[in-house]
């Protein structure tokens, strides 16, 4: 392994057999975390070719079982985000699409780096199970049109181990590692069609649009090679999505959105991704028709009903969905005031994710326990006017001293300008 690390450090390529050997060895425990950390860091510095990325994806997809979804009726659709701050899209999108009869077979992850993860968020519901067996997963999609599960030990286990390792070793933001991580899970989880939400901006792993575009193209190509119908939507992550950042706080905002309220950007993203999923599943003729169907479901309560059924089916306490005040709540709250009059010109979004992590909303080591109640609720977003002393955000925390330090850091993440900034489009491009 050491010679492979040295070769990658010097910018050399790894062969198909070497990649397979390395992935098998790491999955079985023969290759230790410290050597794999060094390899991941070498990849961050020198990169991987398209061929190496494809081989890494296949080796990880084949490191465990491949789910057989053939007994699920219809075209199974999955969705995956490359990771963002306040990205609670799946919590709204999955039940919304399912409410139209789209079979949503969704494999989700935990928080990664400064970004949150759907599985952690769903665990805000007491008793909620994400460790569905393959049989339960299939049964739930057939019965409720929706199942959201974490990776089992048998499904792309190489990615499961690598994901946890990359999370705490500063090795997340590399295109080949992200593409292979996402696509290995998607290939192993057996869906027919996949909609990818590729984030770009300060809060994303791909800060620049051209890098996001390259990542999207890489994943669409890998999907095509494996015979999957893949579309990638490149969306803005230059500010948090919606207003809530932090697990239970995001669940509350998702519930508002499912009830037909919620922030405009979250609703719009959900409608764009949901329209694509609905068309891919054959439940609508085109995206216009699909959008109308999705809007109707948000408006007449079907989306929220499907969400409640899904929470109950996976063992969660549905009264927390009906009464979100029963979700985990932090004992301390603190406003972060604006230091001057003006407009919010910029929000350093990765820093907002970092503040959430600092409050306990994410993992610092592989063994860390998350504080589900911790996080931030933004009171102003880009372009909003603010007067000195008015709140930019409210922190939610379990530790008062930590909250005070976090307030100072969050205050510096907001840039106040004299002029109202131009509005950035939420959807940048659609590829594939
Ligand atoms: N999501 C994943 O599943 N993997 C990554 O590497 C990044 C986002």
PDB file of C-alpha atoms in Angstrom, residues 204-383:
ATOM      1  CA  UNK A 204     -20.530  23.300  -1.446  1.00  0.00           C
ATOM      2  CA  UNK A 205     -17.501  21.069  -1.921  1.00  0.00           C
ATOM      3  CA  UNK A 206     -17.266  22.376  -5.495  1.00  0.00           C
ATOM      4  CA  UNK A 207     -16.903  26.117  -4.966  1.00  0.00           C
ATOM      5  CA  UNK A 208     -16.640  27.026  -8.649  1.00  0.00           C
ATOM      6  CA  UNK A 209     -19.326  26.445 -11.281  1.00  0.00           C
ATOM      7  CA  UNK A 210     -16.854  24.839 -13.702  1.00  0.00           C
ATOM      8  CA  UNK A 211     -15.827  22.265 -11.059  1.00  0.00           C
ATOM      9  CA  UNK A 212     -19.485  21.498 -10.291  1.00  0.00           C
ATOM     10  CA  UNK A 213     -20.098  21.087 -14.014  1.00  0.00           C
ATOM     11  CA  UNK A 214     -17.179  18.655 -14.303  1.00  0.00           C
ATOM     12  CA  UNK A 215     -18.425  16.679 -11.279  1.00  0.00           C
ATOM     13  CA  UNK A 216     -21.945  16.542 -12.736  1.00  0.00           C
ATOM     14  CA  UNK A 217     -20.635  15.361 -16.121  1.00  0.00           C
ATOM     15  CA  UNK A 218     -18.453  12.700 -14.456  1.00  0.00           C
ATOM     16  CA  UNK A 219     -21.403  11.290 -12.508  1.00  0.00           C
ATOM     17  CA  UNK A 220     -23.787  11.388 -15.475  1.00  0.00           C
ATOM     18  CA  UNK A 221     -21.168   9.479 -17.522  1.00  0.00           C
ATOM     19  CA  UNK A 222     -20.642   6.847 -14.844  1.00  0.00           C
ATOM     20  CA  UNK A 223     -24.423   6.403 -14.634  1.00  0.00           C
ATOM     21  CA  UNK A 224     -24.746   6.097 -18.407  1.00  0.00           C
ATOM     22  CA  UNK A 225     -22.002   3.478 -18.494  1.00  0.00           C
ATOM     23  CA  UNK A 226     -23.964   1.480 -15.901  1.00  0.00           C
ATOM     24  CA  UNK A 227     -27.225   1.805 -17.868  1.00  0.00           C
ATOM     25  CA  UNK A 228     -28.924   4.248 -15.464  1.00  0.00           C
ATOM     26  CA  UNK A 229     -31.023   7.236 -16.461  1.00  0.00           C
ATOM     27  CA  UNK A 230     -29.179  10.099 -14.691  1.00  0.00           C
ATOM     28  CA  UNK A 231     -29.828  13.853 -14.712  1.00  0.00           C
ATOM     29  CA  UNK A 232     -27.791  16.370 -12.705  1.00  0.00           C
ATOM     30  CA  UNK A 233     -29.160  19.734 -11.590  1.00  0.00           C
ATOM     31  CA  UNK A 234     -26.487  22.260 -10.603  1.00  0.00           C
ATOM     32  CA  UNK A 235     -27.896  24.443  -7.824  1.00  0.00           C
ATOM     33  CA  UNK A 236     -26.710  27.398  -5.799  1.00  0.00           C
ATOM     34  CA  UNK A 237     -24.983  26.872  -2.445  1.00  0.00           C
ATOM     35  CA  UNK A 238     -23.608  30.391  -2.020  1.00  0.00           C
ATOM     36  CA  UNK A 239     -25.944  30.726   0.945  1.00  0.00           C
ATOM     37  CA  UNK A 240     -27.677  28.077   3.083  1.00  0.00           C
ATOM     38  CA  UNK A 241     -30.785  26.535   1.537  1.00  0.00           C
ATOM     39  CA  UNK A 242     -33.830  27.821   3.418  1.00  0.00           C
ATOM     40  CA  UNK A 243     -33.195  29.339   6.834  1.00  0.00           C
ATOM     41  CA  UNK A 244     -32.582  26.414   9.204  1.00  0.00           C
ATOM     42  CA  UNK A 245     -29.170  24.755   9.604  1.00  0.00           C
ATOM     43  CA  UNK A 246     -28.940  21.859  12.084  1.00  0.00           C
ATOM     44  CA  UNK A 247     -30.737  18.550  12.274  1.00  0.00           C
ATOM     45  CA  UNK A 248     -34.031  19.004  14.183  1.00  0.00           C
ATOM     46  CA  UNK A 249     -34.304  22.655  13.068  1.00  0.00           C
ATOM     47  CA  UNK A 250     -34.117  21.508   9.442  1.00  0.00           C
ATOM     48  CA  UNK A 251     -36.753  18.852  10.053  1.00  0.00           C
ATOM     49  CA  UNK A 252     -39.095  21.594  11.337  1.00  0.00           C
ATOM     50  CA  UNK A 253     -38.494  23.681   8.224  1.00  0.00           C
ATOM     51  CA  UNK A 254     -39.086  20.646   6.008  1.00  0.00           C
ATOM     52  CA  UNK A 255     -42.421  20.046   7.776  1.00  0.00           C
ATOM     53  CA  UNK A 256     -43.443  23.681   7.145  1.00  0.00           C
ATOM     54  CA  UNK A 257     -42.609  23.211   3.458  1.00  0.00           C
ATOM     55  CA  UNK A 258     -44.553  19.954   3.257  1.00  0.00           C
ATOM     56  CA  UNK A 259     -47.518  21.834   4.729  1.00  0.00           C
ATOM     57  CA  UNK A 260     -47.380  24.292   1.834  1.00  0.00           C
ATOM     58  CA  UNK A 261     -45.385  27.056   3.606  1.00  0.00           C
ATOM     59  CA  UNK A 262     -41.611  27.116   4.095  1.00  0.00           C
ATOM     60  CA  UNK A 263     -38.896  29.154   2.382  1.00  0.00           C
ATOM     61  CA  UNK A 264     -39.197  29.949  -1.311  1.00  0.00           C
ATOM     62  CA  UNK A 265     -35.748  28.620  -2.383  1.00  0.00           C
ATOM     63  CA  UNK A 266     -36.292  25.235  -0.742  1.00  0.00           C
ATOM     64  CA  UNK A 267     -39.746  24.900  -2.301  1.00  0.00           C
ATOM     65  CA  UNK A 268     -38.433  25.857  -5.743  1.00  0.00           C
ATOM     66  CA  UNK A 269     -35.527  23.381  -5.634  1.00  0.00           C
ATOM     67  CA  UNK A 270     -37.858  20.610  -4.487  1.00  0.00           C
ATOM     68  CA  UNK A 271     -40.256  21.372  -7.368  1.00  0.00           C
ATOM     69  CA  UNK A 272     -37.465  21.340  -9.978  1.00  0.00           C
ATOM     70  CA  UNK A 273     -35.926  18.073  -8.739  1.00  0.00           C
ATOM     71  CA  UNK A 274     -39.361  16.556  -8.086  1.00  0.00           C
ATOM     72  CA  UNK A 275     -40.573  17.341 -11.606  1.00  0.00           C
ATOM     73  CA  UNK A 276     -37.593  15.485 -13.073  1.00  0.00           C
ATOM     74  CA  UNK A 277     -38.167  12.502 -10.773  1.00  0.00           C
ATOM     75  CA  UNK A 278     -41.883  12.385 -11.622  1.00  0.00           C
ATOM     76  CA  UNK A 279     -41.224  12.419 -15.376  1.00  0.00           C
ATOM     77  CA  UNK A 280     -38.450   9.798 -15.091  1.00  0.00           C
ATOM     78  CA  UNK A 281     -40.846   7.539 -13.169  1.00  0.00           C
ATOM     79  CA  UNK A 282     -43.400   7.901 -15.976  1.00  0.00           C
ATOM     80  CA  UNK A 283     -45.962   9.541 -13.670  1.00  0.00           C
ATOM     81  CA  UNK A 284     -46.181  12.720 -15.802  1.00  0.00           C
ATOM     82  CA  UNK A 285     -45.702  13.476 -19.486  1.00  0.00           C
ATOM     83  CA  UNK A 286     -43.439  16.494 -19.017  1.00  0.00           C
ATOM     84  CA  UNK A 287     -41.927  18.674 -16.294  1.00  0.00           C
ATOM     85  CA  UNK A 288     -44.688  21.283 -16.577  1.00  0.00           C
ATOM     86  CA  UNK A 289     -47.399  18.752 -15.875  1.00  0.00           C
ATOM     87  CA  UNK A 290     -45.269  17.186 -13.112  1.00  0.00           C
ATOM     88  CA  UNK A 291     -44.768  20.564 -11.418  1.00  0.00           C
ATOM     89  CA  UNK A 292     -48.511  21.211 -11.364  1.00  0.00           C
ATOM     90  CA  UNK A 293     -49.098  17.799  -9.768  1.00  0.00           C
ATOM     91  CA  UNK A 294     -46.414  18.419  -7.131  1.00  0.00           C
ATOM     92  CA  UNK A 295     -47.771  21.883  -6.285  1.00  0.00           C
ATOM     93  CA  UNK A 296     -51.252  20.421  -5.864  1.00  0.00           C
ATOM     94  CA  UNK A 297     -49.944  17.759  -3.470  1.00  0.00           C
ATOM     95  CA  UNK A 298     -48.148  20.379  -1.351  1.00  0.00           C
ATOM     96  CA  UNK A 299     -51.294  22.478  -1.307  1.00  0.00           C
ATOM     97  CA  UNK A 300     -53.904  19.839  -0.439  1.00  0.00           C
ATOM     98  CA  UNK A 301     -52.026  17.985   2.312  1.00  0.00           C
ATOM     99  CA  UNK A 302     -51.144  14.765   0.445  1.00  0.00           C
ATOM    100  CA  UNK A 303     -47.390  15.437   0.648  1.00  0.00           C
ATOM    101  CA  UNK A 304     -47.545  15.938   4.418  1.00  0.00           C
ATOM    102  CA  UNK A 305     -49.770  12.862   4.876  1.00  0.00           C
ATOM    103  CA  UNK A 306     -47.242  10.768   2.930  1.00  0.00           C
ATOM    104  CA  UNK A 307     -44.460  12.143   5.141  1.00  0.00           C
ATOM    105  CA  UNK A 308     -46.360  11.145   8.310  1.00  0.00           C
ATOM    106  CA  UNK A 309     -47.031   7.664   6.915  1.00  0.00           C
ATOM    107  CA  UNK A 310     -43.340   7.306   6.071  1.00  0.00           C
ATOM    108  CA  UNK A 311     -42.193   8.417   9.548  1.00  0.00           C
ATOM    109  CA  UNK A 312     -44.621   5.967  11.185  1.00  0.00           C
ATOM    110  CA  UNK A 313     -43.691   3.115   8.834  1.00  0.00           C
ATOM    111  CA  UNK A 314     -40.023   3.432   9.780  1.00  0.00           C
ATOM    112  CA  UNK A 315     -40.773   3.410  13.507  1.00  0.00           C
ATOM    113  CA  UNK A 316     -40.659   7.167  14.164  1.00  0.00           C
ATOM    114  CA  UNK A 317     -42.926   9.061  16.555  1.00  0.00           C
ATOM    115  CA  UNK A 318     -45.382  10.662  14.145  1.00  0.00           C
ATOM    116  CA  UNK A 319     -46.719  13.013  16.838  1.00  0.00           C
ATOM    117  CA  UNK A 320     -43.409  14.902  16.442  1.00  0.00           C
ATOM    118  CA  UNK A 321     -44.300  15.532  12.788  1.00  0.00           C
ATOM    119  CA  UNK A 322     -47.807  16.668  13.698  1.00  0.00           C
ATOM    120  CA  UNK A 323     -46.497  18.780  16.594  1.00  0.00           C
ATOM    121  CA  UNK A 324     -42.931  19.814  15.640  1.00  0.00           C
ATOM    122  CA  UNK A 325     -42.461  21.481  19.051  1.00  0.00           C
ATOM    123  CA  UNK A 326     -41.976  17.905  20.331  1.00  0.00           C
ATOM    124  CA  UNK A 327     -38.774  17.511  18.250  1.00  0.00           C
ATOM    125  CA  UNK A 328     -35.435  17.908  20.098  1.00  0.00           C
ATOM    126  CA  UNK A 329     -35.082  21.553  21.169  1.00  0.00           C
ATOM    127  CA  UNK A 330     -31.972  23.260  22.546  1.00  0.00           C
ATOM    128  CA  UNK A 331     -32.110  24.804  26.044  1.00  0.00           C
ATOM    129  CA  UNK A 332     -30.329  28.012  24.971  1.00  0.00           C
ATOM    130  CA  UNK A 333     -31.030  30.465  22.158  1.00  0.00           C
ATOM    131  CA  UNK A 334     -29.176  33.638  21.260  1.00  0.00           C
ATOM    132  CA  UNK A 335     -29.654  36.297  18.594  1.00  0.00           C
ATOM    133  CA  UNK A 336     -26.719  37.399  16.447  1.00  0.00           C
ATOM    134  CA  UNK A 337     -27.288  41.107  15.706  1.00  0.00           C
ATOM    135  CA  UNK A 338     -26.150  43.102  12.659  1.00  0.00           C
ATOM    136  CA  UNK A 339     -23.195  45.402  13.408  1.00  0.00           C
ATOM    137  CA  UNK A 340     -24.322  48.064  10.917  1.00  0.00           C
ATOM    138  CA  UNK A 341     -27.154  49.166   8.605  1.00  0.00           C
ATOM    139  CA  UNK A 342     -27.213  47.860   5.022  1.00  0.00           C
ATOM    140  CA  UNK A 343     -27.942  44.750   2.972  1.00  0.00           C
ATOM    141  CA  UNK A 344     -26.682  41.216   3.425  1.00  0.00           C
ATOM    142  CA  UNK A 345     -24.168  41.133   0.563  1.00  0.00           C
ATOM    143  CA  UNK A 346     -22.673  37.731   1.239  1.00  0.00           C
ATOM    144  CA  UNK A 347     -22.923  34.817   3.667  1.00  0.00           C
ATOM    145  CA  UNK A 348     -19.808  32.678   4.112  1.00  0.00           C
ATOM    146  CA  UNK A 349     -21.761  29.476   3.902  1.00  0.00           C
ATOM    147  CA  UNK A 350     -19.026  26.961   4.715  1.00  0.00           C
ATOM    148  CA  UNK A 351     -18.419  28.994   7.857  1.00  0.00           C
ATOM    149  CA  UNK A 352     -22.134  28.726   8.759  1.00  0.00           C
ATOM    150  CA  UNK A 353     -21.756  24.934   8.421  1.00  0.00           C
ATOM    151  CA  UNK A 354     -18.623  25.161  10.610  1.00  0.00           C
ATOM    152  CA  UNK A 355     -20.535  27.089  13.290  1.00  0.00           C
ATOM    153  CA  UNK A 356     -23.240  24.397  13.283  1.00  0.00           C
ATOM    154  CA  UNK A 357     -20.510  21.759  13.713  1.00  0.00           C
ATOM    155  CA  UNK A 358     -19.022  23.776  16.587  1.00  0.00           C
ATOM    156  CA  UNK A 359     -22.425  23.832  18.313  1.00  0.00           C
ATOM    157  CA  UNK A 360     -22.521  20.015  18.149  1.00  0.00           C
ATOM    158  CA  UNK A 361     -24.627  19.634  14.989  1.00  0.00           C
ATOM    159  CA  UNK A 362     -21.981  17.522  13.200  1.00  0.00           C
ATOM    160  CA  UNK A 363     -19.109  15.138  13.902  1.00  0.00           C
ATOM    161  CA  UNK A 364     -15.573  16.148  14.825  1.00  0.00           C
ATOM    162  CA  UNK A 365     -14.303  12.566  15.097  1.00  0.00           C
ATOM    163  CA  UNK A 366     -15.730   9.275  13.802  1.00  0.00           C
ATOM    164  CA  UNK A 367     -17.039   8.526  17.302  1.00  0.00           C
ATOM    165  CA  UNK A 368     -18.705  11.946  17.930  1.00  0.00           C
ATOM    166  CA  UNK A 369     -22.368  12.017  18.971  1.00  0.00           C
ATOM    167  CA  UNK A 370     -24.473  14.668  17.304  1.00  0.00           C
ATOM    168  CA  UNK A 371     -26.570  17.176  19.260  1.00  0.00           C
ATOM    169  CA  UNK A 372     -29.748  16.984  17.171  1.00  0.00           C
ATOM    170  CA  UNK A 373     -31.169  20.169  18.685  1.00  0.00           C
ATOM    171  CA  UNK A 374     -28.171  22.401  17.885  1.00  0.00           C
ATOM    172  CA  UNK A 375     -28.013  24.784  14.958  1.00  0.00           C
ATOM    173  CA  UNK A 376     -28.799  28.141  13.459  1.00  0.00           C
ATOM    174  CA  UNK A 377     -31.913  29.822  12.073  1.00  0.00           C
ATOM    175  CA  UNK A 378     -31.108  32.624   9.634  1.00  0.00           C
ATOM    176  CA  UNK A 379     -33.272  35.730   9.972  1.00  0.00           C
ATOM    177  CA  UNK A 380     -31.743  37.468   6.951  1.00  0.00           C
ATOM    178  CA  UNK A 381     -30.571  36.061   3.636  1.00  0.00           C
ATOM    179  CA  UNK A 382     -28.591  37.554   0.761  1.00  0.00           C
ATOM    180  CA  UNK A 383     -30.137  40.771  -0.503  1.00  0.00           C
TER     181      UNK A 383
END
